């Protein structure tokens, strides 16, 4: 099976700062790490490869230093990597990112399965996976929480919070992966050195069959007008009387006072 | 970024996450139970931490001195014992790489991926003074017969391979490599040490252990040189351990002083507290620069003996003093066994003795200073 895993390098800290001008994440001075959900997606891909054989290719769009994260995926067991790097890609929102990634997956060719993390920890949209699936016109399964290959199909359990759904999906397929699906391994120290025997290919805009208007800032309809943290609201609780009749009276009075119940009810 | 920088970055990303998830949460438990709980030692083996600086031709990752020290620093931020267990192994590998004959290297270096190697000089009759030792080796035909008793060995009991210092003549010191599986090898008593309690420190007894000529490390009579070399390599890494201990101290005190209030002011706003925190921060950064410089010199094949001694001599005293400051900032909690500060002082204190006492290191630093001016 030919599996592509899309990964994103995100700032290392949980204390993300926003650039006042661009309203984007200020990445200056921050170390990068692989988006934690993507590590689960990579592990899921390696598990499937273990089960049925095949090839795992990791793919990212970003500046040249994202190659560190691709190298890390090679040390973790991926077979090869593709870096999509071009000034023209800068300023892309989820739509323009999904477009370029989708075009790259087309170019890789004969891909059976595309995996992504369910969302990225810095932007938290969860949109890129579904956008790629639309572009490639393949079925998509979001929030995959368990995945087993069985006779050309994948048996997938989706975790939708309050509901679980078990489905059988036909290939080719795109799935986004939860963080409870598996326990990713740490990078093996010796494999880091060995990973340099594998290759990372870089593709620029001209290497892909792209429409200029759908790439980078030009292809990004999203405009971030403002960004703010929700204010911390400290709410005070109130314990009602122990006696049920008294408690009921007290509760009705309180609800009337808050205009939840009308005075005459 | 070149291949070296990328490898370093990937290694440190991994070690940071490993330390945060697998080591730091168990720091107190490791100290209290005197063991590597959370299956830590097996995890260390599984992810090939033991091969970090082992040359690639023997199956290692081949990281340089600077990167290896940075890794030790990061682990020590979570737990100093585990960092010292690795330090002891790495400095021993270093000596086999530097002094071993090809047959010895081919036999033991690939094994060092999963078997710990220890370095043992100290005996009941001699620590700072190597000529005070009683262990000896005698040549019989083409074999050497080794007898003696070695104590206070870092990783003693956990390690399976030992570089041992013995006399080959009354005033002649030499090193041999012995294996726990050789007839005549026995483990002895474990030390009941004050700090670094996760590290097993123990004794080995050698009764007529017979080894081939190729188990000689370096040449006959090179005992002092090899011992000094091991000290130098160990001291660079101990500078890194001590930096990690001070980073741990800083994490604790800044968090505590930010949240603890006197009346309604966080105590971090008070000058007396600020001075203590600033002193810890300066000592941490100084020790870090010292060990990094020593490691850089080592990687660039220049003398690093003095910088290594400075990193350990300055770093160990500073980490103990910083620990005392940290204890004071936490008040009664600092003095409690239920809080981590007190064990950081005990941990740091070991490094004023192990790998050469601070007194001996001051002598060395001063003599190098004089030699450089002669
Ligand atoms: C945690 C830990 C781990 C250790 N691991 C190892 C190990 O892996 N392998 C190993 O071989 N040993 C190890 N040791 C032993 C350590 O190397 C010795 O304890 C150390 O060398 C001092 O020797 P000693 O204890 O015999 O003290 P002594 O040498 O008897 O020293 C006693 C005192 O005299 C001072 N003194 C001695 N000689 C001089 C001098 N020339 N100038 C000035 N002052 C002097 C010392 O500074 C000290 O204050 C370890 C010790 C500890 C605490």
PDB file of N, CA, C and O in Angstrom, chain B residues 65-66 69 232-233 235-237 239 287-312:
ATOM      1  N   UNK B  65      30.987  15.359  20.960  1.00  0.00           N
ATOM      2  CA  UNK B  65      31.005  15.659  22.384  1.00  0.00           C
ATOM      3  C   UNK B  65      29.990  16.716  22.783  1.00  0.00           C
ATOM      4  O   UNK B  65      29.322  16.590  23.814  1.00  0.00           O
ATOM      5  N   UNK B  66      29.878  17.759  21.965  1.00  0.00           N
ATOM      6  CA  UNK B  66      28.947  18.848  22.285  1.00  0.00           C
ATOM      7  C   UNK B  66      27.508  18.354  22.339  1.00  0.00           C
ATOM      8  O   UNK B  66      26.758  18.680  23.258  1.00  0.00           O
ATOM      9  N   UNK B  69      26.904  16.013  25.297  1.00  0.00           N
ATOM     10  CA  UNK B  69      26.793  16.768  26.547  1.00  0.00           C
ATOM     11  C   UNK B  69      25.448  17.482  26.632  1.00  0.00           C
ATOM     12  O   UNK B  69      24.816  17.520  27.697  1.00  0.00           O
ATOM     13  N   UNK B 232      38.834  13.528  32.424  1.00  0.00           N
ATOM     14  CA  UNK B 232      38.534  14.688  31.576  1.00  0.00           C
ATOM     15  C   UNK B 232      37.195  14.523  30.860  1.00  0.00           C
ATOM     16  O   UNK B 232      36.366  15.429  30.833  1.00  0.00           O
ATOM     17  N   UNK B 233      37.007  13.339  30.268  1.00  0.00           N
ATOM     18  CA  UNK B 233      35.764  13.112  29.525  1.00  0.00           C
ATOM     19  C   UNK B 233      34.556  13.133  30.457  1.00  0.00           C
ATOM     20  O   UNK B 233      33.497  13.671  30.114  1.00  0.00           O
ATOM     21  N   UNK B 235      34.317  14.726  33.294  1.00  0.00           N
ATOM     22  CA  UNK B 235      34.070  16.061  33.857  1.00  0.00           C
ATOM     23  C   UNK B 235      33.291  16.955  32.900  1.00  0.00           C
ATOM     24  O   UNK B 235      32.472  17.768  33.336  1.00  0.00           O
ATOM     25  N   UNK B 236      33.539  16.828  31.603  1.00  0.00           N
ATOM     26  CA  UNK B 236      32.751  17.600  30.631  1.00  0.00           C
ATOM     27  C   UNK B 236      31.273  17.264  30.823  1.00  0.00           C
ATOM     28  O   UNK B 236      30.411  18.142  30.937  1.00  0.00           O
ATOM     29  N   UNK B 237      30.995  15.954  30.881  1.00  0.00           N
ATOM     30  CA  UNK B 237      29.595  15.525  30.984  1.00  0.00           C
ATOM     31  C   UNK B 237      29.012  15.863  32.351  1.00  0.00           C
ATOM     32  O   UNK B 237      27.813  16.134  32.478  1.00  0.00           O
ATOM     33  N   UNK B 239      29.739  18.520  34.018  1.00  0.00           N
ATOM     34  CA  UNK B 239      29.355  19.930  33.879  1.00  0.00           C
ATOM     35  C   UNK B 239      27.949  20.026  33.316  1.00  0.00           C
ATOM     36  O   UNK B 239      27.138  20.856  33.741  1.00  0.00           O
ATOM     37  N   UNK B 287      28.278  27.587  34.201  1.00  0.00           N
ATOM     38  CA  UNK B 287      28.625  26.165  34.110  1.00  0.00           C
ATOM     39  C   UNK B 287      28.351  25.642  32.704  1.00  0.00           C
ATOM     40  O   UNK B 287      29.148  24.883  32.131  1.00  0.00           O
ATOM     41  N   UNK B 288      27.236  26.089  32.127  1.00  0.00           N
ATOM     42  CA  UNK B 288      26.873  25.646  30.775  1.00  0.00           C
ATOM     43  C   UNK B 288      27.946  26.079  29.776  1.00  0.00           C
ATOM     44  O   UNK B 288      28.396  25.285  28.944  1.00  0.00           O
ATOM     45  N   UNK B 289      28.367  27.337  29.870  1.00  0.00           N
ATOM     46  CA  UNK B 289      29.385  27.825  28.939  1.00  0.00           C
ATOM     47  C   UNK B 289      30.696  27.063  29.131  1.00  0.00           C
ATOM     48  O   UNK B 289      31.393  26.758  28.156  1.00  0.00           O
ATOM     49  N   UNK B 290      31.028  26.742  30.379  1.00  0.00           N
ATOM     50  CA  UNK B 290      32.272  26.011  30.644  1.00  0.00           C
ATOM     51  C   UNK B 290      32.228  24.611  30.032  1.00  0.00           C
ATOM     52  O   UNK B 290      33.166  24.187  29.358  1.00  0.00           O
ATOM     53  N   UNK B 291      31.139  23.896  30.245  1.00  0.00           N
ATOM     54  CA  UNK B 291      31.116  22.528  29.694  1.00  0.00           C
ATOM     55  C   UNK B 291      31.015  22.558  28.175  1.00  0.00           C
ATOM     56  O   UNK B 291      31.583  21.710  27.484  1.00  0.00           O
ATOM     57  N   UNK B 292      30.292  23.562  27.649  1.00  0.00           N
ATOM     58  CA  UNK B 292      30.188  23.642  26.183  1.00  0.00           C
ATOM     59  C   UNK B 292      31.548  23.959  25.558  1.00  0.00           C
ATOM     60  O   UNK B 292      31.905  23.415  24.520  1.00  0.00           O
ATOM     61  N   UNK B 293      32.310  24.822  26.237  1.00  0.00           N
ATOM     62  CA  UNK B 293      33.636  25.146  25.694  1.00  0.00           C
ATOM     63  C   UNK B 293      34.536  23.909  25.762  1.00  0.00           C
ATOM     64  O   UNK B 293      35.247  23.591  24.801  1.00  0.00           O
ATOM     65  N   UNK B 294      34.487  23.212  26.896  1.00  0.00           N
ATOM     66  CA  UNK B 294      35.312  22.007  27.031  1.00  0.00           C
ATOM     67  C   UNK B 294      34.948  20.996  25.941  1.00  0.00           C
ATOM     68  O   UNK B 294      35.820  20.403  25.300  1.00  0.00           O
ATOM     69  N   UNK B 295      33.651  20.823  25.698  1.00  0.00           N
ATOM     70  CA  UNK B 295      33.202  19.855  24.688  1.00  0.00           C
ATOM     71  C   UNK B 295      33.636  20.303  23.293  1.00  0.00           C
ATOM     72  O   UNK B 295      34.064  19.487  22.472  1.00  0.00           O
ATOM     73  N   UNK B 296      33.544  21.594  23.046  1.00  0.00           N
ATOM     74  CA  UNK B 296      33.942  22.125  21.734  1.00  0.00           C
ATOM     75  C   UNK B 296      35.435  21.877  21.502  1.00  0.00           C
ATOM     76  O   UNK B 296      35.849  21.427  20.440  1.00  0.00           O
ATOM     77  N   UNK B 297      36.237  22.161  22.533  1.00  0.00           N
ATOM     78  CA  UNK B 297      37.691  21.937  22.412  1.00  0.00           C
ATOM     79  C   UNK B 297      37.969  20.462  22.144  1.00  0.00           C
ATOM     80  O   UNK B 297      38.800  20.104  21.307  1.00  0.00           O
ATOM     81  N   UNK B 298      37.259  19.596  22.871  1.00  0.00           N
ATOM     82  CA  UNK B 298      37.441  18.157  22.693  1.00  0.00           C
ATOM     83  C   UNK B 298      37.097  17.756  21.253  1.00  0.00           C
ATOM     84  O   UNK B 298      37.866  17.033  20.602  1.00  0.00           O
ATOM     85  N   UNK B 299      35.971  18.245  20.750  1.00  0.00           N
ATOM     86  CA  UNK B 299      35.557  17.906  19.379  1.00  0.00           C
ATOM     87  C   UNK B 299      36.555  18.432  18.349  1.00  0.00           C
ATOM     88  O   UNK B 299      36.681  17.873  17.259  1.00  0.00           O
ATOM     89  N   UNK B 300      37.229  19.525  18.686  1.00  0.00           N
ATOM     90  CA  UNK B 300      38.197  20.102  17.746  1.00  0.00           C
ATOM     91  C   UNK B 300      39.629  19.695  18.070  1.00  0.00           C
ATOM     92  O   UNK B 300      40.574  20.365  17.671  1.00  0.00           O
ATOM     93  N   UNK B 301      39.748  18.610  18.808  1.00  0.00           N
ATOM     94  CA  UNK B 301      41.041  17.995  19.113  1.00  0.00           C
ATOM     95  C   UNK B 301      42.042  18.973  19.720  1.00  0.00           C
ATOM     96  O   UNK B 301      43.217  18.995  19.375  1.00  0.00           O
ATOM     97  N   UNK B 302      41.560  19.811  20.627  1.00  0.00           N
ATOM     98  CA  UNK B 302      42.458  20.689  21.383  1.00  0.00           C
ATOM     99  C   UNK B 302      42.392  20.296  22.856  1.00  0.00           C
ATOM    100  O   UNK B 302      41.492  19.563  23.270  1.00  0.00           O
ATOM    101  N   UNK B 303      43.363  20.809  23.659  1.00  0.00           N
ATOM    102  CA  UNK B 303      43.363  20.484  25.088  1.00  0.00           C
ATOM    103  C   UNK B 303      42.080  20.980  25.754  1.00  0.00           C
ATOM    104  O   UNK B 303      41.692  22.121  25.553  1.00  0.00           O
ATOM    105  N   UNK B 304      41.455  20.115  26.540  1.00  0.00           N
ATOM    106  CA  UNK B 304      40.228  20.535  27.232  1.00  0.00           C
ATOM    107  C   UNK B 304      40.267  20.187  28.716  1.00  0.00           C
ATOM    108  O   UNK B 304      39.277  20.330  29.423  1.00  0.00           O
ATOM    109  N   UNK B 305      41.444  19.761  29.174  1.00  0.00           N
ATOM    110  CA  UNK B 305      41.573  19.295  30.550  1.00  0.00           C
ATOM    111  C   UNK B 305      41.177  20.381  31.558  1.00  0.00           C
ATOM    112  O   UNK B 305      40.404  20.141  32.492  1.00  0.00           O
ATOM    113  N   UNK B 306      41.699  21.593  31.334  1.00  0.00           N
ATOM    114  CA  UNK B 306      41.452  22.634  32.319  1.00  0.00           C
ATOM    115  C   UNK B 306      39.978  23.062  32.316  1.00  0.00           C
ATOM    116  O   UNK B 306      39.362  23.202  33.373  1.00  0.00           O
ATOM    117  N   UNK B 307      39.408  23.240  31.122  1.00  0.00           N
ATOM    118  CA  UNK B 307      38.003  23.654  31.043  1.00  0.00           C
ATOM    119  C   UNK B 307      37.089  22.583  31.642  1.00  0.00           C
ATOM    120  O   UNK B 307      36.088  22.896  32.288  1.00  0.00           O
ATOM    121  N   UNK B 308      37.447  21.308  31.417  1.00  0.00           N
ATOM    122  CA  UNK B 308      36.634  20.220  31.975  1.00  0.00           C
ATOM    123  C   UNK B 308      36.687  20.260  33.499  1.00  0.00           C
ATOM    124  O   UNK B 308      35.661  20.117  34.177  1.00  0.00           O
ATOM    125  N   UNK B 309      37.885  20.488  34.038  1.00  0.00           N
ATOM    126  CA  UNK B 309      38.031  20.566  35.502  1.00  0.00           C
ATOM    127  C   UNK B 309      37.262  21.769  36.042  1.00  0.00           C
ATOM    128  O   UNK B 309      36.610  21.687  37.089  1.00  0.00           O
ATOM    129  N   UNK B 310      37.320  22.882  35.313  1.00  0.00           N
ATOM    130  CA  UNK B 310      36.588  24.081  35.753  1.00  0.00           C
ATOM    131  C   UNK B 310      35.082  23.826  35.756  1.00  0.00           C
ATOM    132  O   UNK B 310      34.379  24.218  36.688  1.00  0.00           O
ATOM    133  N   UNK B 311      34.589  23.188  34.693  1.00  0.00           N
ATOM    134  CA  UNK B 311      33.149  22.935  34.594  1.00  0.00           C
ATOM    135  C   UNK B 311      32.673  22.130  35.789  1.00  0.00           C
ATOM    136  O   UNK B 311      31.632  22.416  36.382  1.00  0.00           O
ATOM    137  N   UNK B 312      33.463  21.113  36.175  1.00  0.00           N
ATOM    138  CA  UNK B 312      33.024  20.272  37.293  1.00  0.00           C
ATOM    139  C   UNK B 312      33.290  20.938  38.647  1.00  0.00           C
ATOM    140  O   UNK B 312      32.443  20.913  39.535  1.00  0.00           O
TER     141      UNK B 312
END
